[in-house]
Coordinates of C-alpha atoms and ligand atoms in Angstrom, one line a residue:
M86 CA 197.4 191.3 179.8
V87 CA 198.8 194.3 181.7
I88 CA 199.3 197.7 180.2
V89 CA 201.7 200.0 182.1
L90 CA 200.8 203.7 181.5
K91 CA 203.3 206.5 181.0
N92 CA 203.6 208.9 183.9
E93 CA 202.6 211.8 181.8
A94 CA 199.5 210.2 180.3
T95 CA 196.5 212.5 180.9
H96 CA 193.1 211.4 182.3
Q97 CA 191.5 212.0 178.9
Q98 CA 194.1 209.9 177.1
V99 CA 193.6 207.1 179.5
K100 CA 189.9 207.3 179.2
E101 CA 190.1 207.1 175.4
L102 CA 192.5 204.1 175.6
V103 CA 190.1 202.3 178.0
N104 CA 187.2 202.9 175.6
W105 CA 189.2 201.6 172.7
L106 CA 190.4 198.5 174.6
E107 CA 186.8 197.7 175.7
G108 CA 185.9 197.6 172.1
Y109 CA 187.7 194.2 172.0
N110 CA 185.2 192.8 174.4
V111 CA 187.5 192.6 177.4
K112 CA 187.1 194.0 180.9
T113 CA 189.5 196.7 182.0
N114 CA 190.7 197.4 185.5
L115 CA 192.5 200.7 186.0
V116 CA 194.8 200.6 189.1
E117 CA 196.4 203.8 190.3
G118 CA 199.3 202.6 192.4
V119 CA 201.8 204.6 194.4
H120 CA 204.6 204.2 191.7
S121 CA 202.6 203.4 188.6
R122 CA 199.3 203.3 186.8
I123 CA 198.3 200.2 185.0
I124 CA 195.3 198.8 183.2
G125 CA 194.6 195.1 183.7
L126 CA 192.7 193.4 180.9
I127 CA 190.5 190.4 181.7
G128 CA 189.0 188.3 179.0
D129 CA 190.1 186.7 175.8
T130 CA 193.2 188.8 174.8
V131 CA 194.9 186.3 172.5
H132 CA 193.8 188.2 169.4
M133 CA 194.9 191.6 170.7
D134 CA 198.1 192.8 169.1
I135 CA 200.7 193.9 171.6
D136 CA 202.5 196.1 169.1
T137 CA 199.4 198.0 168.2
I138 CA 198.6 198.7 171.9
E139 CA 202.2 199.7 172.6
A140 CA 202.0 202.2 169.8
N141 CA 199.5 204.2 171.8
E142 CA 201.0 207.5 173.0
C143 CA 200.2 206.9 176.7
V144 CA 201.4 203.3 176.9
E145 CA 204.8 202.6 178.4
A146 CA 204.8 198.8 178.2
V147 CA 202.5 195.8 177.6
R148 CA 202.9 192.4 179.2
R149 CA 200.9 189.2 178.8
V150 CA 200.0 187.6 182.1
Q151 CA 200.5 183.8 181.9
E152 CA 198.9 183.0 185.2
P153 CA 195.2 182.1 185.1
Y154 CA 194.5 184.3 188.1
K155 CA 194.2 187.9 187.0
N156 CA 192.5 190.0 189.7
A157 CA 194.5 188.3 192.4
N158 CA 197.7 188.7 190.5
R159 CA 200.3 191.2 191.7
K160 CA 201.0 192.1 188.1
F161 CA 197.5 193.5 188.0
H162 CA 197.8 195.4 191.3
P163 CA 201.4 196.1 192.2
D164 CA 200.7 197.6 195.6
D165 CA 199.6 195.5 198.6
T166 CA 195.9 195.4 199.2
V167 CA 195.1 196.9 202.6
L168 CA 191.7 196.1 204.0
D169 CA 190.0 198.1 206.7
I170 CA 188.3 195.8 209.1
F171 CA 186.4 197.8 211.7
G172 CA 189.4 200.1 212.0
R173 CA 192.1 197.4 211.8
K174 CA 194.3 197.5 208.7
L175 CA 194.9 194.1 207.3
G176 CA 197.7 193.8 204.7
G177 CA 199.5 197.0 205.6
D178 CA 202.4 197.7 207.9
R179 CA 200.7 196.3 211.0
L180 CA 200.3 192.6 212.1
Q181 CA 196.8 191.5 213.0
V182 CA 196.2 188.7 215.5
I183 CA 192.9 186.9 215.2
A184 CA 192.3 184.8 218.3
G185 CA 189.4 182.9 219.9
P186 CA 188.0 179.5 220.3
C187 CA 187.5 176.8 217.6
S188 CA 183.8 176.8 218.3
V189 CA 181.5 179.2 220.1
E190 CA 180.1 177.0 222.9
S191 CA 178.2 179.3 225.3
E192 CA 177.9 183.0 226.1
K193 CA 180.2 182.6 229.1
Q194 CA 182.8 180.8 227.1
I195 CA 183.0 183.2 224.2
I196 CA 182.8 186.4 226.4
E197 CA 185.5 185.2 228.8
T198 CA 187.8 184.0 226.0
A199 CA 187.2 187.2 224.0
I200 CA 188.1 189.4 227.0
A201 CA 191.3 187.3 227.7
C202 CA 192.3 187.5 224.0
K203 CA 191.9 191.2 223.9
E204 CA 193.8 191.7 227.1
A205 CA 196.7 189.6 225.7
G206 CA 196.8 191.9 222.6
A207 CA 194.6 190.1 220.0
T208 CA 193.2 192.5 217.4
M209 CA 190.2 190.4 216.1
L210 CA 188.1 187.6 217.5
R211 CA 187.5 184.3 215.8
G212 CA 184.9 181.6 216.7
G213 CA 183.1 179.0 214.7
A214 CA 179.3 179.1 214.8
F215 CA 179.0 176.6 211.9
K216 CA 181.5 173.8 212.3
P217 CA 182.7 171.6 209.4
R218 CA 183.4 168.4 211.4
T219 CA 184.8 165.1 210.0
S220 CA 182.1 163.2 211.9
P221 CA 178.4 164.0 211.7
Y222 CA 178.2 162.9 215.4
S223 CA 180.6 165.6 216.6
F224 CA 179.5 169.0 217.8
Q225 CA 178.2 170.9 214.8
G226 CA 178.2 174.4 216.3
L227 CA 175.5 176.7 217.8
R228 CA 174.8 178.1 214.3
K229 CA 172.7 181.3 214.3
E230 CA 172.9 181.5 218.1
G231 CA 176.7 181.3 217.8
I232 CA 176.8 184.3 215.5
E233 CA 174.6 186.2 218.0
L234 CA 177.0 185.4 220.8
L235 CA 180.0 186.5 218.7
L236 CA 178.2 189.8 218.2
K237 CA 177.8 190.1 221.9
A238 CA 181.5 189.5 222.4
K239 CA 182.2 192.1 219.8
Q240 CA 180.1 194.6 221.7
E241 CA 181.8 193.7 225.0
T242 CA 185.4 193.9 223.6
G243 CA 185.3 196.0 220.4
L244 CA 187.0 193.2 218.5
P245 CA 185.8 192.6 215.0
I246 CA 184.6 189.1 214.4
V247 CA 185.7 186.4 212.0
T248 CA 183.5 183.3 211.5
E249 CA 183.0 180.6 209.0
V250 CA 180.1 180.2 206.5
M251 CA 179.5 176.7 205.3
S252 CA 176.6 177.1 203.0
L253 CA 175.0 179.6 200.7
E254 CA 171.7 179.2 202.5
H255 CA 173.1 180.6 205.7
L256 CA 174.8 183.7 204.2
Y257 CA 171.9 186.0 205.2
M258 CA 172.8 185.4 208.9
F259 CA 176.3 187.0 208.3
S260 CA 175.2 190.6 207.7
E261 CA 176.9 191.9 210.8
V262 CA 179.9 189.7 210.7
D263 CA 183.1 191.6 209.9
V264 CA 185.0 188.9 208.1
I265 CA 183.4 185.8 206.6
Q266 CA 185.7 182.8 206.6
V267 CA 185.6 180.0 204.0
G268 CA 186.9 176.8 205.5
A269 CA 189.5 174.6 203.9
R270 CA 186.9 172.1 203.0
N271 CA 184.9 174.7 201.1
M272 CA 187.8 176.3 199.2
Q273 CA 186.4 174.9 196.0
N274 CA 182.7 175.4 196.7
F275 CA 182.5 177.6 193.6
E276 CA 178.8 178.6 194.0
L277 CA 179.6 179.8 197.6
L278 CA 182.6 181.7 196.4
K279 CA 180.6 183.4 193.6
A280 CA 177.9 184.4 196.1
L281 CA 180.6 185.8 198.4
G282 CA 181.9 187.7 195.4
R283 CA 178.6 189.5 195.2
C284 CA 178.7 190.8 198.8
D285 CA 180.8 193.6 200.1
K286 CA 182.5 191.9 203.1
P287 CA 186.1 190.7 203.6
V288 CA 186.4 187.0 202.9
L289 CA 189.1 184.9 204.7
L290 CA 189.7 182.1 202.3
K291 CA 191.5 179.0 203.7
R292 CA 193.7 176.8 201.6
G293 CA 192.2 173.4 200.9
L294 CA 193.7 170.4 202.6
S295 CA 195.3 169.2 199.4
S296 CA 195.2 172.3 197.3
T297 CA 198.0 174.0 195.4
L298 CA 198.7 177.7 195.8
E299 CA 197.5 178.2 192.3
E300 CA 194.2 176.5 193.2
L301 CA 193.9 178.8 196.2
L302 CA 194.5 181.9 194.0
M303 CA 192.0 180.6 191.5
S304 CA 189.4 180.4 194.3
A305 CA 190.3 183.9 195.3
E306 CA 189.7 184.8 191.6
Y307 CA 186.2 183.3 191.8
I308 CA 185.3 185.8 194.6
M309 CA 187.1 188.7 192.9
S310 CA 185.7 188.1 189.5
E311 CA 182.2 188.8 190.9
G312 CA 183.3 192.2 192.2
N313 CA 184.5 191.6 195.7
S314 CA 188.2 192.4 195.9
K315 CA 188.3 192.1 199.7
V316 CA 189.9 188.6 199.8
I317 CA 192.4 187.4 202.5
L318 CA 194.4 184.3 201.7
C319 CA 195.0 181.8 204.6
E320 CA 197.7 179.1 204.8
R321 CA 196.5 176.6 207.3
G322 CA 198.6 173.6 206.6
I323 CA 198.3 170.9 204.0
R324 CA 198.1 167.1 204.0
T325 CA 201.4 165.3 203.7
F326 CA 202.7 161.9 204.7
E327 CA 203.7 163.1 208.1
P328 CA 201.3 161.9 210.8
M329 CA 202.9 163.6 213.9
T330 CA 201.2 166.9 213.1
R331 CA 197.6 167.3 212.0
N332 CA 198.9 169.0 208.8
T333 CA 202.1 170.4 207.5
L334 CA 202.5 174.2 207.7
D335 CA 203.8 175.4 204.4
I336 CA 205.9 178.4 205.4
S337 CA 207.1 178.9 201.9
A338 CA 203.5 179.7 200.9
I339 CA 203.7 183.0 202.7
P340 CA 206.5 184.7 200.7
L341 CA 205.3 183.0 197.5
L342 CA 201.7 184.2 197.9
K343 CA 202.9 187.7 198.8
H344 CA 205.1 187.6 195.6
K345 CA 202.4 186.3 193.3
S346 CA 199.5 188.2 194.7
H347 CA 198.7 191.6 196.4
L348 CA 196.2 190.1 198.8
P349 CA 196.9 189.9 202.5
V350 CA 198.2 186.5 203.8
V351 CA 197.0 185.0 207.1
V352 CA 198.6 182.0 208.8
D353 CA 196.7 179.6 211.0
P354 CA 199.2 177.6 213.1
S355 CA 196.5 175.9 215.1
H356 CA 194.9 173.8 212.3
A357 CA 198.3 173.5 210.6
T358 CA 199.8 171.6 213.5
G359 CA 197.0 170.5 215.8
I360 CA 199.3 170.7 218.8
S361 CA 199.2 173.6 221.2
K362 CA 202.9 173.4 222.0
L363 CA 203.8 174.2 218.4
I364 CA 201.7 177.3 218.1
E365 CA 204.5 179.6 219.4
P366 CA 207.3 178.4 217.1
M367 CA 205.0 178.2 214.1
S368 CA 203.6 181.7 214.8
L369 CA 207.1 183.1 215.0
A370 CA 208.1 181.4 211.8
A371 CA 205.1 182.8 210.0
V372 CA 205.8 186.4 211.3
A373 CA 209.4 186.0 210.2
A374 CA 208.3 184.8 206.8
G375 CA 206.2 188.0 206.3
C376 CA 202.5 187.1 207.1
D377 CA 200.0 189.9 207.6
A378 CA 198.0 188.2 210.3
L379 CA 197.9 185.1 212.5
E380 CA 194.7 183.1 213.3
I381 CA 195.2 181.3 216.6
E382 CA 192.7 179.1 218.6
V383 CA 192.4 180.1 222.2
H384 CA 189.9 178.5 224.7
C385 CA 189.4 179.3 228.4
D386 CA 189.2 175.6 229.2
P387 CA 190.8 173.6 226.3
K388 CA 190.5 170.2 228.1
H389 CA 186.7 170.5 228.0
A390 CA 186.5 172.2 224.5
L391 CA 183.8 170.8 222.2
S392 CA 186.2 170.8 219.3
D393 CA 189.9 170.9 218.7
G394 CA 190.9 170.8 222.4
A395 CA 194.5 169.6 221.7
Q396 CA 195.5 172.6 219.7
Q397 CA 193.8 175.4 221.6
L398 CA 195.9 177.6 223.9
T399 CA 194.7 178.6 227.4
P400 CA 194.5 182.4 227.8
D401 CA 197.7 182.2 229.9
A402 CA 199.6 180.4 227.3
F403 CA 198.3 182.8 224.6
R404 CA 199.5 185.8 226.6
K405 CA 203.0 184.3 226.7
V406 CA 202.9 183.5 222.9
M407 CA 201.7 187.0 222.3
E408 CA 204.6 188.6 224.1
K409 CA 207.0 186.7 221.8
I410 CA 204.9 187.6 218.7
K411 CA 204.9 191.3 219.7
A412 CA 208.6 191.4 220.2
L413 CA 209.4 189.6 216.8
A414 CA 206.8 191.7 215.0
E415 CA 208.4 194.9 216.3
F416 CA 211.8 193.5 215.2
V417 CA 210.7 192.8 211.6
G418 CA 209.1 196.2 211.3
K419 CA 205.5 195.1 211.3
P420 CA 204.3 195.6 214.9
V421 CA 201.1 194.1 216.2
D422 CA 198.3 196.6 215.6
N423 CA 197.0 198.3 218.7
A424 CA 194.1 200.1 217.2
E425 CA 191.2 200.6 219.7
Ligands
LIG557 C1 188.4 176.8 211.5 O1 189.2 177.7 211.4 O2 187.5 176.8 212.4 C2 188.5 175.6 210.7 C3 187.6 174.6 210.6 O3 189.7 175.6 209.9 P1 190.0 174.8 208.5 O4 188.9 175.1 207.6 O5 191.3 175.4 208.2 O6 190.1 173.3 208.9
LIG558 MN1 189.3 174.4 215.0

């Protein structure tokens, strides 16, 4: 349930209203937006009488929220959520570009790639230290050492780092990581989501391979319901009957998620397509559709990459793609961030 407050409602009136509502054993969430102030109610509200609430002198309107996601719902938080990630604003009026290798492979590889990505205009660095691979015989990542190398690359370039956590038991290693990624395969690892909800770091939540948008939003809700509202939604392609691409990038997910939720939306064209040639057109499509960030795989030597070689861009190719992204981002009024 959402309660829209009258503009003239005083602080004291709102406080009294909140106390009264909490008597019904529901959680209240007061959001002071740019254009309105609302109270979101979470819990069992079926027995609450809308007319009685509406009769309160500081209430403008009351609406029931049908969707099962509440904290992630735009009705609960009409303004866009803007996250501050080491000085970069994600979800605001700037486009962020997260670039870097699929996996962190060595100090030389991650530092070289990070420098090249930064020079091309990337605003954050990605790199997998823990790798969710389909085969247990494939490269599994450098794990703790991978995170240490990412931190070195951050020191070298000033780029905040994004890296994936696969298991609860590794979470303690992520204390200096700027954004914790939850991979597509873990989107419904609810215990992991709950634990991430209890930490104070931005979480980049990737859509599961066969998950609906509502399931993605419910997974965001798991994190938010534990107290962490710093959630970033990521469209990374879904499984369809089409085998020519690794997955099918769901462009419509971008405006839909932005409409249904206030959370920032990131698009990963690399895992969506699996084909390096498609990164440019898919990135441009995602920017045109209103994404807040792109996550693109870049490797200094993709042919010898230990994972996802076919979809990673060389630094040269990435530079060219970035030029197009910058031009389009400028055109749509959401220029690529250039914060130092
Ligand atoms: C990744 O970004 O490294 C990754 C494994 O992606 P996904 O979880 O989307 O497959
Ligand atoms: Mn990858």
